[in-house]
Amino acid sequence: MRNTLYIILGPLLGTCCAFLLHYFNAPRHAGIVGGMAIWMCVWWFTECLSIAVTAWIPLIILPLFGISKMSDLARHYSDSIIFLFLGGFMLAFAIEKWGFHLRCALWIISKTGTQPERILAGVMLSAFCISNWISNTATAVMLLSAVLALIDVLKPFLKESKNAFAPALLLGLAFSATIGGMATPVGTPPNMYFYKLYAQHFSQQQALTFNTWMCIGYPISISLLVVCYIVLYIYFLRNTSQLSGHEAALKLHMQALGPMRKEEKRVFAVLVFAILLWITRSDLQFGTVKCSGWSSLLPLAEAVDDGWVALIIALLLFIIPAPSKPGERLLHWEDAKSLRYDVILMFGSGFALAYAFEVSTLSTWIASAILHLASAPNWILIAGACLLVTLISEFASNIASIQLMIPVLVSLLPFLNILPLQLLWPACFAASLGFMLPIATAANTLVFGTRQIILRDMLRIGLLLDLFGILIILLFTHILN
């Protein structure tokens, strides 16, 4: 009965939202897309229907009202980042099939200890450091198998608090991978976009070097990482019971694994190869020193991305033989039957929704709200820009949100008594504050696909982190001023 009420409530609230946006002079199509987003959020939050069913809504609503063609929408359900998602899961399946994830998990336990709060800190710090230099999605893909193994190994010893341990580690992995990207200019696409744009148009007014970025990027990201850890600890692990009877069992686990088998070594080699390809694909610039990526050797460097690398890695896993089992490969298609196609559809719907925000001009209409703050004090203007960028990045990609907002903010600069860096930089950082929804980032989608996270928990924690993130950005912007 409750699910039926939620099924009715979704389109009802969506319709009300559409009329409300129209009342505030939003374009007709923008109102429809805004209402559709609310409808989808209600069904996702309440889980009254499968997330895959909710993911179909853009394919039904947008063509119905003439906002987009079905063929244009369908392309967004096969975005290249979805192939990164697919390839990453194939790598995770191979790691799990040959037991290498257990070896990784036991190694992590040997370094962090067996207390849940220390393991959470170890996972988050690892993801944070790696994502300083490569994409948050690739980081989450690399660490997911080890985190799932940690959950499996320690759950039997956690007694009544075992259901809190899994979401804490998984959300810690996704969120810290996202936070880590804020620290350097190469950590995430919005950073790279802004770093290049600023150098082209504003470098004569106030220089922004690689080292300058890290001087404020690291304090912001480390502060947010600490807040994230505290929030996850209080929400999930505060009442976690002490482990009992784990020492002997973990020792037996390690003894049972024995030395690394040839299959494990080959899977490990493929994993290392993937990491190297992800790290070295694009050019890396450290101050005045530039290291060219391997993609520059290809006829068209932009033709390949992290999704292409993931497919190459998956192909290798299906080709490389398993020495101990003649005729068998490291991975067979049967091993991938547990792939979460519903989550893939959900992720695709996020891209479709972002596209709808753009073609309906809803994003532009939301961004134009910042124009009303032009006469406000600088801190209010900066806070408004961060809030709008964060809101858009929950539904659209972080790069799309910053590409939308930067031109609007640049157009305001001649009328404001503020340096470009003091307004544009906070907005760039805010583009990485997508913590509430599974569709906000690929890392969120990846961990949500494990079926061990309740959507309401992600929403509550994500809202807190979004707000704390904006406050931290405002604080360090004030220090910068």
CSV table of C-alpha atoms in Angstrom, one decimal:
chain,number,residue,atom,x,y,z
A,1,MET,CA,0.0,0.0,0.0
A,2,ARG,CA,2.8,2.4,0.9
A,3,ASN,CA,4.6,1.7,-2.4
A,4,THR,CA,1.4,2.5,-4.3
A,5,LEU,CA,1.2,5.9,-2.5
A,6,TYR,CA,4.8,6.7,-3.5
A,7,ILE,CA,4.1,5.6,-7.1
A,8,ILE,CA,1.3,8.2,-7.2
A,9,LEU,CA,3.2,10.8,-5.2
A,10,GLY,CA,6.1,10.9,-7.7
A,11,PRO,CA,4.3,12.2,-10.8
A,12,LEU,CA,2.0,14.3,-8.6
A,13,LEU,CA,4.9,16.2,-7.1
A,14,GLY,CA,6.6,16.4,-10.5
A,15,THR,CA,3.5,18.1,-12.0
A,16,CYS,CA,3.3,20.5,-9.1
A,17,CYS,CA,7.0,21.4,-9.6
A,18,ALA,CA,6.5,21.9,-13.3
A,19,PHE,CA,3.6,24.4,-12.7
A,20,LEU,CA,5.6,26.1,-9.9
A,21,LEU,CA,8.6,26.6,-12.2
A,22,HIS,CA,6.3,28.0,-14.9
A,23,TYR,CA,4.8,30.4,-12.3
A,24,PHE,CA,8.4,31.7,-11.8
A,25,ASN,CA,8.8,32.3,-15.5
A,26,ALA,CA,10.8,29.3,-16.3
A,27,PRO,CA,10.5,28.2,-20.0
A,28,ARG,CA,7.8,25.5,-20.6
A,29,HIS,CA,10.3,22.7,-21.4
A,30,ALA,CA,12.4,23.7,-18.4
A,31,GLY,CA,9.4,23.3,-16.1
A,32,ILE,CA,8.7,19.9,-17.5
A,33,VAL,CA,12.3,18.7,-17.1
A,34,GLY,CA,12.3,20.0,-13.5
A,35,GLY,CA,9.1,18.2,-12.7
A,36,MET,CA,10.5,15.0,-14.3
A,37,ALA,CA,13.6,15.3,-12.1
A,38,ILE,CA,11.5,15.6,-9.0
A,39,TRP,CA,9.4,12.6,-10.1
A,40,MET,CA,12.5,10.5,-10.6
A,41,CYS,CA,14.0,11.5,-7.3
A,42,VAL,CA,10.8,10.5,-5.4
A,43,TRP,CA,10.8,7.1,-6.9
A,44,TRP,CA,14.5,6.6,-6.4
A,45,PHE,CA,14.4,7.8,-2.7
A,46,THR,CA,11.4,5.7,-1.8
A,47,GLU,CA,12.5,2.7,-4.0
A,48,CYS,CA,8.8,2.0,-4.7
A,49,LEU,CA,9.9,0.6,-8.1
A,50,SER,CA,13.1,-0.8,-9.4
A,51,ILE,CA,15.7,1.8,-10.1
A,52,ALA,CA,15.9,0.5,-13.7
A,53,VAL,CA,12.2,1.3,-14.2
A,54,THR,CA,12.7,4.8,-12.9
A,55,ALA,CA,15.6,5.2,-15.3
A,56,TRP,CA,13.2,4.8,-18.3
A,57,ILE,CA,11.2,8.0,-17.4
A,58,PRO,CA,13.4,10.4,-19.6
A,59,LEU,CA,12.9,8.0,-22.6
A,60,ILE,CA,9.2,8.3,-22.2
A,61,ILE,CA,8.6,11.9,-21.1
A,62,LEU,CA,11.1,13.9,-23.2
A,63,PRO,CA,10.0,12.6,-26.6
A,64,LEU,CA,6.3,12.9,-25.5
A,65,PHE,CA,6.6,16.7,-25.0
A,66,GLY,CA,8.9,17.3,-27.9
A,67,ILE,CA,12.0,18.1,-25.8
A,68,SER,CA,14.2,15.5,-27.4
A,69,LYS,CA,14.2,12.8,-30.0
A,70,MET,CA,14.3,9.2,-28.7
A,71,SER,CA,17.4,8.5,-30.8
A,72,ASP,CA,19.2,11.5,-29.2
A,73,LEU,CA,18.3,10.3,-25.7
A,74,ALA,CA,19.3,6.7,-26.3
A,75,ARG,CA,22.9,7.8,-27.0
A,76,HIS,CA,23.3,9.0,-23.5
A,77,TYR,CA,22.5,5.5,-22.1
A,78,SER,CA,25.7,4.3,-23.8
A,79,ASP,CA,28.1,7.2,-22.8
A,80,SER,CA,31.8,6.2,-22.8
A,81,ILE,CA,32.0,6.4,-19.0
A,82,ILE,CA,29.5,3.6,-18.8
A,83,PHE,CA,32.1,1.4,-20.6
A,84,LEU,CA,34.5,2.5,-17.9
A,85,PHE,CA,31.9,1.2,-15.4
A,86,LEU,CA,31.5,-2.1,-17.4
A,87,GLY,CA,35.2,-2.7,-17.8
A,88,GLY,CA,35.8,-1.9,-14.1
A,89,PHE,CA,33.3,-4.4,-13.1
A,90,MET,CA,34.9,-7.0,-15.3
A,91,LEU,CA,38.2,-6.4,-13.6
A,92,ALA,CA,36.5,-6.7,-10.2
A,93,PHE,CA,35.0,-10.0,-11.3
A,94,ALA,CA,38.4,-11.4,-12.3
A,95,ILE,CA,40.0,-10.2,-9.1
A,96,GLU,CA,37.2,-11.9,-7.1
A,97,LYS,CA,37.2,-15.1,-9.1
A,98,TRP,CA,40.8,-15.9,-8.4
A,99,GLY,CA,40.7,-14.7,-4.7
A,100,PHE,CA,43.1,-11.8,-5.1
A,101,HIS,CA,40.7,-9.5,-3.4
A,102,LEU,CA,41.0,-11.5,-0.2
A,103,ARG,CA,44.8,-11.2,-0.3
A,104,CYS,CA,44.4,-7.4,-0.7
A,105,ALA,CA,41.9,-7.2,2.1
A,106,LEU,CA,44.1,-9.2,4.5
A,107,TRP,CA,47.1,-7.0,3.6
A,108,ILE,CA,45.0,-3.8,4.4
A,109,ILE,CA,44.0,-5.3,7.7
A,110,SER,CA,47.6,-6.1,8.5
A,111,LYS,CA,48.4,-2.4,8.0
A,112,THR,CA,45.4,-0.7,9.6
A,113,GLY,CA,44.4,-3.1,12.3
A,114,THR,CA,41.0,-4.8,12.6
A,115,GLN,CA,38.9,-2.0,14.2
A,116,PRO,CA,36.3,-0.7,11.7
A,117,GLU,CA,37.1,3.0,12.2
A,118,ARG,CA,40.7,2.4,11.4
A,119,ILE,CA,39.9,0.4,8.3
A,120,LEU,CA,37.5,3.1,7.2
A,121,ALA,CA,40.3,5.7,7.6
A,122,GLY,CA,42.7,3.5,5.6
A,123,VAL,CA,40.3,3.0,2.7
A,124,MET,CA,39.4,6.7,2.6
A,125,LEU,CA,43.0,7.8,2.7
A,126,SER,CA,44.0,5.4,0.0
A,127,ALA,CA,41.2,6.5,-2.3
A,128,PHE,CA,42.0,10.2,-1.6
A,129,CYS,CA,45.7,9.9,-2.5
A,130,ILE,CA,45.1,7.9,-5.7
A,131,SER,CA,42.4,10.3,-7.0
A,132,ASN,CA,44.7,13.3,-6.6
A,133,TRP,CA,46.2,12.1,-9.9
A,134,ILE,CA,43.6,10.0,-11.8
A,135,SER,CA,39.8,10.0,-12.2
A,136,ASN,CA,37.6,9.3,-9.2
A,137,THR,CA,35.9,6.5,-11.2
A,138,ALA,CA,39.1,4.7,-12.0
A,139,THR,CA,40.1,5.0,-8.4
A,140,ALA,CA,36.9,3.5,-7.1
A,141,VAL,CA,37.1,0.7,-9.7
A,142,MET,CA,40.7,-0.2,-8.5
A,143,LEU,CA,39.8,-0.3,-4.8
A,144,LEU,CA,36.2,-1.8,-5.0
A,145,SER,CA,37.2,-5.5,-4.9
A,146,ALA,CA,39.5,-5.0,-1.9
A,147,VAL,CA,36.8,-3.1,0.0
A,148,LEU,CA,34.2,-5.7,-0.8
A,149,ALA,CA,36.6,-8.4,0.4
A,150,LEU,CA,37.2,-6.4,3.7
A,151,ILE,CA,33.5,-6.4,4.2
A,152,ASP,CA,33.2,-10.1,3.7
A,153,VAL,CA,36.1,-11.0,5.9
A,154,LEU,CA,35.1,-8.8,8.9
A,155,LYS,CA,31.3,-9.0,8.8
A,156,PRO,CA,31.1,-12.3,10.8
A,157,PHE,CA,33.0,-10.7,13.7
A,158,LEU,CA,30.9,-7.5,13.9
A,159,LYS,CA,27.8,-9.0,15.4
A,160,GLU,CA,24.8,-6.7,15.5
A,161,SER,CA,26.6,-3.8,13.7
A,162,LYS,CA,27.6,-5.7,10.6
A,163,ASN,CA,25.0,-4.0,8.4
A,164,ALA,CA,26.5,-0.6,9.2
A,165,PHE,CA,30.1,-1.6,8.2
A,166,ALA,CA,29.5,-2.2,4.5
A,167,PRO,CA,27.8,1.2,3.7
A,168,ALA,CA,30.4,3.1,5.7
A,169,LEU,CA,33.3,1.6,3.7
A,170,LEU,CA,31.6,1.8,0.4
A,171,LEU,CA,30.4,5.4,0.8
A,172,GLY,CA,33.8,6.3,2.2
A,173,LEU,CA,35.4,4.9,-0.9
A,174,ALA,CA,33.2,6.8,-3.3
A,175,PHE,CA,33.2,10.1,-1.4
A,176,SER,CA,37.0,10.2,-0.7
A,177,ALA,CA,37.7,9.4,-4.4
A,178,THR,CA,35.6,12.4,-5.3
A,179,ILE,CA,37.1,14.6,-2.6
A,180,GLY,CA,40.7,13.6,-3.6
A,181,GLY,CA,40.1,15.0,-7.1
A,182,MET,CA,39.8,18.5,-5.7
A,183,ALA,CA,43.4,18.7,-4.5
A,184,THR,CA,45.2,19.1,-7.8
A,185,PRO,CA,44.5,20.7,-11.2
A,186,VAL,CA,44.6,17.2,-12.9
A,187,GLY,CA,42.4,15.4,-10.3
A,188,THR,CA,39.1,15.9,-12.0
A,189,PRO,CA,37.8,17.3,-15.3
A,190,PRO,CA,36.3,20.6,-13.9
A,191,ASN,CA,39.7,21.4,-12.4
A,192,MET,CA,41.5,20.8,-15.8
A,193,TYR,CA,38.8,22.9,-17.6
A,194,PHE,CA,39.1,25.8,-15.2
A,195,TYR,CA,42.9,25.7,-14.9
A,196,LYS,CA,43.2,25.9,-18.7
A,197,LEU,CA,40.5,28.6,-19.1
A,198,TYR,CA,42.0,30.8,-16.3
A,199,ALA,CA,45.5,30.6,-17.8
A,200,GLN,CA,44.1,31.7,-21.2
A,201,HIS,CA,42.0,34.7,-20.0
A,202,PHE,CA,43.0,35.9,-16.5
A,203,SER,CA,46.6,34.9,-15.8
A,204,GLN,CA,47.8,38.5,-16.2
A,205,GLN,CA,45.5,39.7,-13.3
A,206,GLN,CA,46.4,36.9,-10.8
A,207,ALA,CA,48.6,34.0,-11.6
A,208,LEU,CA,47.3,30.4,-10.9
A,209,THR,CA,50.1,27.9,-11.0
A,210,PHE,CA,50.1,24.2,-10.2
A,211,ASN,CA,51.6,24.8,-6.8
A,212,THR,CA,49.2,27.7,-6.1
A,213,TRP,CA,46.3,25.4,-6.8
A,214,MET,CA,47.6,22.7,-4.4
A,215,CYS,CA,48.2,25.3,-1.7
A,216,ILE,CA,44.5,25.8,-1.4
A,217,GLY,CA,43.2,22.6,-3.0
A,218,TYR,CA,44.8,20.4,-0.4
A,219,PRO,CA,43.5,22.3,2.6
A,220,ILE,CA,40.0,22.3,1.2
A,221,SER,CA,40.1,18.6,0.2
A,222,ILE,CA,41.8,17.4,3.4
A,223,SER,CA,39.3,19.4,5.5
A,224,LEU,CA,36.4,17.9,3.6
A,225,LEU,CA,37.9,14.4,3.9
A,226,VAL,CA,38.1,14.8,7.7
A,227,VAL,CA,34.5,16.0,7.9
A,228,CYS,CA,33.4,13.1,5.6
A,229,TYR,CA,35.2,10.6,7.9
A,230,ILE,CA,33.6,12.1,11.0
A,231,VAL,CA,30.1,12.1,9.4
A,232,LEU,CA,30.4,8.4,8.3
A,233,TYR,CA,31.8,7.4,11.7
A,234,ILE,CA,29.0,9.0,13.6
A,235,TYR,CA,26.3,7.8,11.2
A,236,PHE,CA,27.4,4.2,10.9
A,237,LEU,CA,30.2,3.2,13.2
A,238,ARG,CA,29.7,5.1,16.5
A,239,ASN,CA,28.0,2.2,18.1
A,240,THR,CA,29.9,-0.5,16.3
A,241,SER,CA,30.8,-3.4,18.7
A,242,GLN,CA,34.3,-4.5,19.2
A,243,LEU,CA,35.5,-7.4,17.1
A,244,SER,CA,35.5,-10.8,18.8
A,245,GLY,CA,37.3,-14.0,17.9
A,246,HIS,CA,38.8,-12.6,14.8
A,247,GLU,CA,42.5,-13.1,15.4
A,248,ALA,CA,42.6,-16.8,14.9
A,249,ALA,CA,40.1,-16.7,12.0
A,250,LEU,CA,42.0,-14.1,10.1
A,251,LYS,CA,45.3,-16.1,10.6
A,252,LEU,CA,43.6,-19.2,9.2
A,253,HIS,CA,42.4,-17.1,6.3
A,254,MET,CA,45.9,-16.0,5.5
A,255,GLN,CA,47.3,-19.5,5.8
A,256,ALA,CA,44.5,-20.9,3.6
A,257,LEU,CA,45.4,-18.5,0.8
A,258,GLY,CA,49.0,-19.8,0.7
A,259,PRO,CA,51.4,-18.3,-1.9
A,260,MET,CA,50.1,-16.3,-4.8
A,261,ARG,CA,48.8,-18.6,-7.6
A,262,LYS,CA,49.8,-17.8,-11.2
A,263,GLU,CA,46.2,-16.6,-12.0
A,264,GLU,CA,46.4,-14.1,-9.1
A,265,LYS,CA,49.8,-12.9,-10.4
A,266,ARG,CA,48.3,-12.4,-13.9
A,267,VAL,CA,45.2,-10.6,-12.6
A,268,PHE,CA,47.5,-8.4,-10.5
A,269,ALA,CA,49.7,-7.7,-13.6
A,270,VAL,CA,46.5,-6.6,-15.5
A,271,LEU,CA,45.5,-4.4,-12.6
A,272,VAL,CA,48.9,-2.7,-12.5
A,273,PHE,CA,48.8,-2.3,-16.3
A,274,ALA,CA,45.3,-0.6,-16.0
A,275,ILE,CA,46.6,1.8,-13.3
A,276,LEU,CA,49.6,2.7,-15.4
A,277,LEU,CA,47.4,3.3,-18.5
A,278,TRP,CA,44.9,5.5,-16.5
A,279,ILE,CA,47.6,7.5,-14.9
A,280,THR,CA,49.7,8.1,-18.0
A,281,ARG,CA,47.0,8.6,-20.6
A,282,SER,CA,46.7,12.4,-20.4
A,283,ASP,CA,49.5,15.0,-20.2
A,284,LEU,CA,50.6,15.7,-16.6
A,285,GLN,CA,52.0,19.2,-15.8
A,286,PHE,CA,53.9,19.9,-12.6
A,287,GLY,CA,54.5,23.6,-12.6
A,288,THR,CA,56.7,24.3,-15.7
A,289,VAL,CA,57.4,20.6,-16.3
A,290,LYS,CA,55.1,18.8,-18.7
A,291,CYS,CA,55.0,15.0,-19.1
A,292,SER,CA,53.2,13.9,-22.3
A,293,GLY,CA,50.7,11.1,-22.0
A,294,TRP,CA,50.7,8.1,-24.3
A,295,SER,CA,47.5,9.2,-26.0
A,296,SER,CA,49.5,12.0,-27.6
A,297,LEU,CA,51.3,9.2,-29.7
A,298,LEU,CA,47.9,8.3,-31.3
A,299,PRO,CA,46.5,9.9,-34.5
A,300,LEU,CA,43.9,11.6,-32.4
A,301,ALA,CA,44.6,11.9,-28.6
A,302,GLU,CA,41.0,12.9,-27.7
A,303,ALA,CA,39.7,9.7,-29.4
A,304,VAL,CA,40.6,7.5,-26.3
A,305,ASP,CA,39.5,8.0,-22.7
A,306,ASP,CA,39.3,6.0,-19.5
A,307,GLY,CA,36.4,4.0,-20.8
A,308,TRP,CA,38.5,2.8,-23.8
A,309,VAL,CA,41.3,1.7,-21.3
A,310,ALA,CA,38.7,-0.2,-19.3
A,311,LEU,CA,37.6,-2.1,-22.4
A,312,ILE,CA,41.1,-3.0,-23.3
A,313,ILE,CA,41.7,-4.3,-19.8
A,314,ALA,CA,38.4,-6.4,-20.0
A,315,LEU,CA,39.5,-7.8,-23.4
A,316,LEU,CA,42.8,-8.9,-21.9
A,317,LEU,CA,41.0,-10.7,-19.1
A,318,PHE,CA,39.0,-12.7,-21.6
A,319,ILE,CA,42.1,-13.5,-23.6
A,320,ILE,CA,44.8,-14.4,-21.1
A,321,PRO,CA,44.9,-18.1,-20.2
A,322,ALA,CA,44.5,-19.5,-16.7
A,323,PRO,CA,47.6,-21.8,-16.3
A,324,SER,CA,46.2,-24.1,-13.7
A,325,LYS,CA,43.1,-24.8,-15.8
A,326,PRO,CA,43.9,-25.8,-19.4
A,327,GLY,CA,41.6,-24.2,-21.9
A,328,GLU,CA,40.2,-21.7,-19.4
A,329,ARG,CA,40.8,-17.9,-19.4
A,330,LEU,CA,41.1,-15.5,-16.5
A,331,LEU,CA,37.5,-14.5,-17.2
A,332,HIS,CA,34.5,-16.0,-19.0
A,333,TRP,CA,31.2,-14.3,-19.9
A,334,GLU,CA,29.5,-16.5,-17.4
A,335,ASP,CA,31.5,-14.9,-14.7
A,336,ALA,CA,29.9,-11.5,-15.5
A,337,LYS,CA,26.3,-12.7,-15.1
A,338,SER,CA,25.9,-10.7,-11.9
A,339,LEU,CA,26.6,-7.4,-13.7
A,340,ARG,CA,24.1,-4.7,-12.4
A,341,TYR,CA,22.3,-3.7,-15.6
A,342,ASP,CA,19.7,-1.8,-13.5
A,343,VAL,CA,22.5,0.4,-12.2
A,344,ILE,CA,23.9,0.9,-15.7
A,345,LEU,CA,20.4,2.0,-16.8
A,346,MET,CA,20.2,4.3,-13.8
A,347,PHE,CA,23.6,5.8,-14.6
A,348,GLY,CA,22.5,6.3,-18.3
A,349,SER,CA,19.4,8.1,-17.1
A,350,GLY,CA,21.7,10.5,-15.2
A,351,PHE,CA,23.4,11.5,-18.5
A,352,ALA,CA,20.0,11.7,-20.2
A,353,LEU,CA,18.7,14.0,-17.4
A,354,ALA,CA,21.8,16.2,-17.7
A,355,TYR,CA,21.2,16.4,-21.4
A,356,ALA,CA,17.6,17.4,-20.7
A,357,PHE,CA,18.7,20.1,-18.3
A,358,GLU,CA,20.7,21.6,-21.2
A,359,VAL,CA,18.3,21.3,-24.1
A,360,SER,CA,15.4,22.5,-22.1
A,361,THR,CA,17.4,25.5,-20.9
A,362,LEU,CA,16.6,24.6,-17.3
A,363,SER,CA,20.3,24.7,-16.4
A,364,THR,CA,20.6,28.2,-17.9
A,365,TRP,CA,17.5,29.3,-16.1
A,366,ILE,CA,18.9,28.1,-12.8
A,367,ALA,CA,22.3,29.7,-13.5
A,368,SER,CA,20.7,33.0,-14.4
A,369,ALA,CA,19.4,33.2,-10.8
A,370,ILE,CA,23.0,34.3,-9.8
A,371,LEU,CA,22.4,37.5,-11.8
A,372,HIS,CA,20.0,38.6,-9.0
A,373,LEU,CA,22.9,38.5,-6.5
A,374,ALA,CA,25.1,40.9,-8.5
A,375,SER,CA,24.5,43.7,-6.0
A,376,ALA,CA,24.9,41.5,-2.9
A,377,PRO,CA,28.0,41.3,-0.8
A,378,ASN,CA,30.8,39.2,-2.3
A,379,TRP,CA,30.5,36.4,0.2
A,380,ILE,CA,26.8,36.0,-0.6
A,381,LEU,CA,27.5,36.0,-4.3
A,382,ILE,CA,30.2,33.3,-3.9
A,383,ALA,CA,27.9,31.2,-1.7
A,384,GLY,CA,25.1,31.5,-4.2
A,385,ALA,CA,27.4,30.4,-7.0
A,386,CYS,CA,28.6,27.4,-5.0
A,387,LEU,CA,25.1,26.4,-4.1
A,388,LEU,CA,23.9,26.6,-7.7
A,389,VAL,CA,26.9,24.6,-9.0
A,390,THR,CA,26.4,22.0,-6.3
A,391,LEU,CA,22.7,21.7,-7.2
A,392,ILE,CA,23.3,21.3,-10.9
A,393,SER,CA,26.1,18.7,-10.3
A,394,GLU,CA,23.8,16.4,-8.4
A,395,PHE,CA,21.9,15.9,-11.6
A,396,ALA,CA,24.4,16.7,-14.3
A,397,SER,CA,28.1,15.8,-14.7
A,398,ASN,CA,30.5,18.0,-12.7
A,399,ILE,CA,32.2,19.2,-15.9
A,400,ALA,CA,28.8,20.1,-17.4
A,401,SER,CA,27.9,22.2,-14.3
A,402,ILE,CA,31.1,24.2,-14.3
A,403,GLN,CA,31.0,24.7,-18.1
A,404,LEU,CA,27.5,26.1,-17.6
A,405,MET,CA,28.3,28.4,-14.7
A,406,ILE,CA,31.7,29.8,-15.5
A,407,PRO,CA,30.4,31.8,-18.6
A,408,VAL,CA,27.6,33.3,-16.4
A,409,LEU,CA,30.0,34.2,-13.7
A,410,VAL,CA,32.5,35.7,-16.1
A,411,SER,CA,29.8,37.9,-17.6
A,412,LEU,CA,29.2,39.3,-14.1
A,413,LEU,CA,32.9,40.2,-13.3
A,414,PRO,CA,32.9,43.6,-15.0
A,415,PHE,CA,30.2,44.8,-12.6
A,416,LEU,CA,31.7,43.4,-9.4
A,417,ASN,CA,34.5,44.5,-7.1
A,418,ILE,CA,36.1,41.1,-6.9
A,419,LEU,CA,39.1,39.3,-8.5
A,420,PRO,CA,38.2,36.6,-11.0
A,421,LEU,CA,39.9,33.9,-9.0
A,422,GLN,CA,38.0,34.7,-5.9
A,423,LEU,CA,34.6,34.0,-7.6
A,424,LEU,CA,35.5,31.4,-10.2
A,425,TRP,CA,37.7,29.1,-8.1
A,426,PRO,CA,35.1,28.4,-5.4
A,427,ALA,CA,32.6,27.5,-8.1
A,428,CYS,CA,35.0,25.1,-9.6
A,429,PHE,CA,35.5,23.4,-6.3
A,430,ALA,CA,31.8,23.2,-5.7
A,431,ALA,CA,31.4,21.2,-8.9
A,432,SER,CA,32.9,18.2,-7.1
A,433,LEU,CA,30.3,18.3,-4.3
A,434,GLY,CA,27.9,15.7,-5.8
A,435,PHE,CA,27.4,13.4,-2.8
A,436,MET,CA,23.6,13.0,-2.5
A,437,LEU,CA,22.5,10.9,-5.5
A,438,PRO,CA,23.9,7.7,-7.1
A,439,ILE,CA,23.8,9.5,-10.5
A,440,ALA,CA,25.8,12.4,-9.3
A,441,THR,CA,29.2,10.7,-9.9
A,442,ALA,CA,30.3,7.4,-11.4
A,443,ALA,CA,31.9,6.5,-8.1
A,444,ASN,CA,28.5,6.9,-6.4
A,445,THR,CA,26.9,4.7,-9.0
A,446,LEU,CA,29.6,2.1,-8.7
A,447,VAL,CA,29.3,1.6,-4.9
A,448,PHE,CA,25.5,1.8,-5.1
A,449,GLY,CA,25.5,-1.1,-7.5
A,450,THR,CA,26.8,-3.4,-4.8
A,451,ARG,CA,23.3,-3.5,-3.3
A,452,GLN,CA,24.7,-2.7,0.2
A,453,ILE,CA,23.7,0.9,0.4
A,454,ILE,CA,20.3,2.3,1.3
A,455,LEU,CA,19.4,5.3,-0.9
A,456,ARG,CA,18.1,7.2,2.1
A,457,ASP,CA,21.4,6.9,3.8
A,458,MET,CA,23.2,8.3,0.8
A,459,LEU,CA,20.8,11.2,0.6
A,460,ARG,CA,21.1,12.2,4.2
A,461,ILE,CA,24.9,11.9,4.4
A,462,GLY,CA,25.3,13.5,1.0
A,463,LEU,CA,23.2,16.5,2.0
A,464,LEU,CA,25.4,17.1,5.0
A,465,LEU,CA,28.6,16.8,3.0
A,466,ASP,CA,27.3,19.2,0.3
A,467,LEU,CA,26.5,21.8,3.0
A,468,PHE,CA,29.8,21.3,4.9
A,469,GLY,CA,31.7,21.4,1.5
A,470,ILE,CA,30.2,24.7,0.6
A,471,LEU,CA,31.1,26.1,4.1
A,472,ILE,CA,34.7,24.8,3.8
A,473,ILE,CA,35.1,26.4,0.4
A,474,LEU,CA,33.7,29.7,1.7
A,475,LEU,CA,36.1,29.6,4.6
A,476,PHE,CA,39.2,29.1,2.5
A,477,THR,CA,38.0,31.6,0.0
A,478,HIS,CA,37.8,34.1,2.8
A,479,ILE,CA,41.4,33.2,3.8
A,480,LEU,CA,42.4,33.6,0.1
A,481,ASN,CA,40.8,37.0,0.0
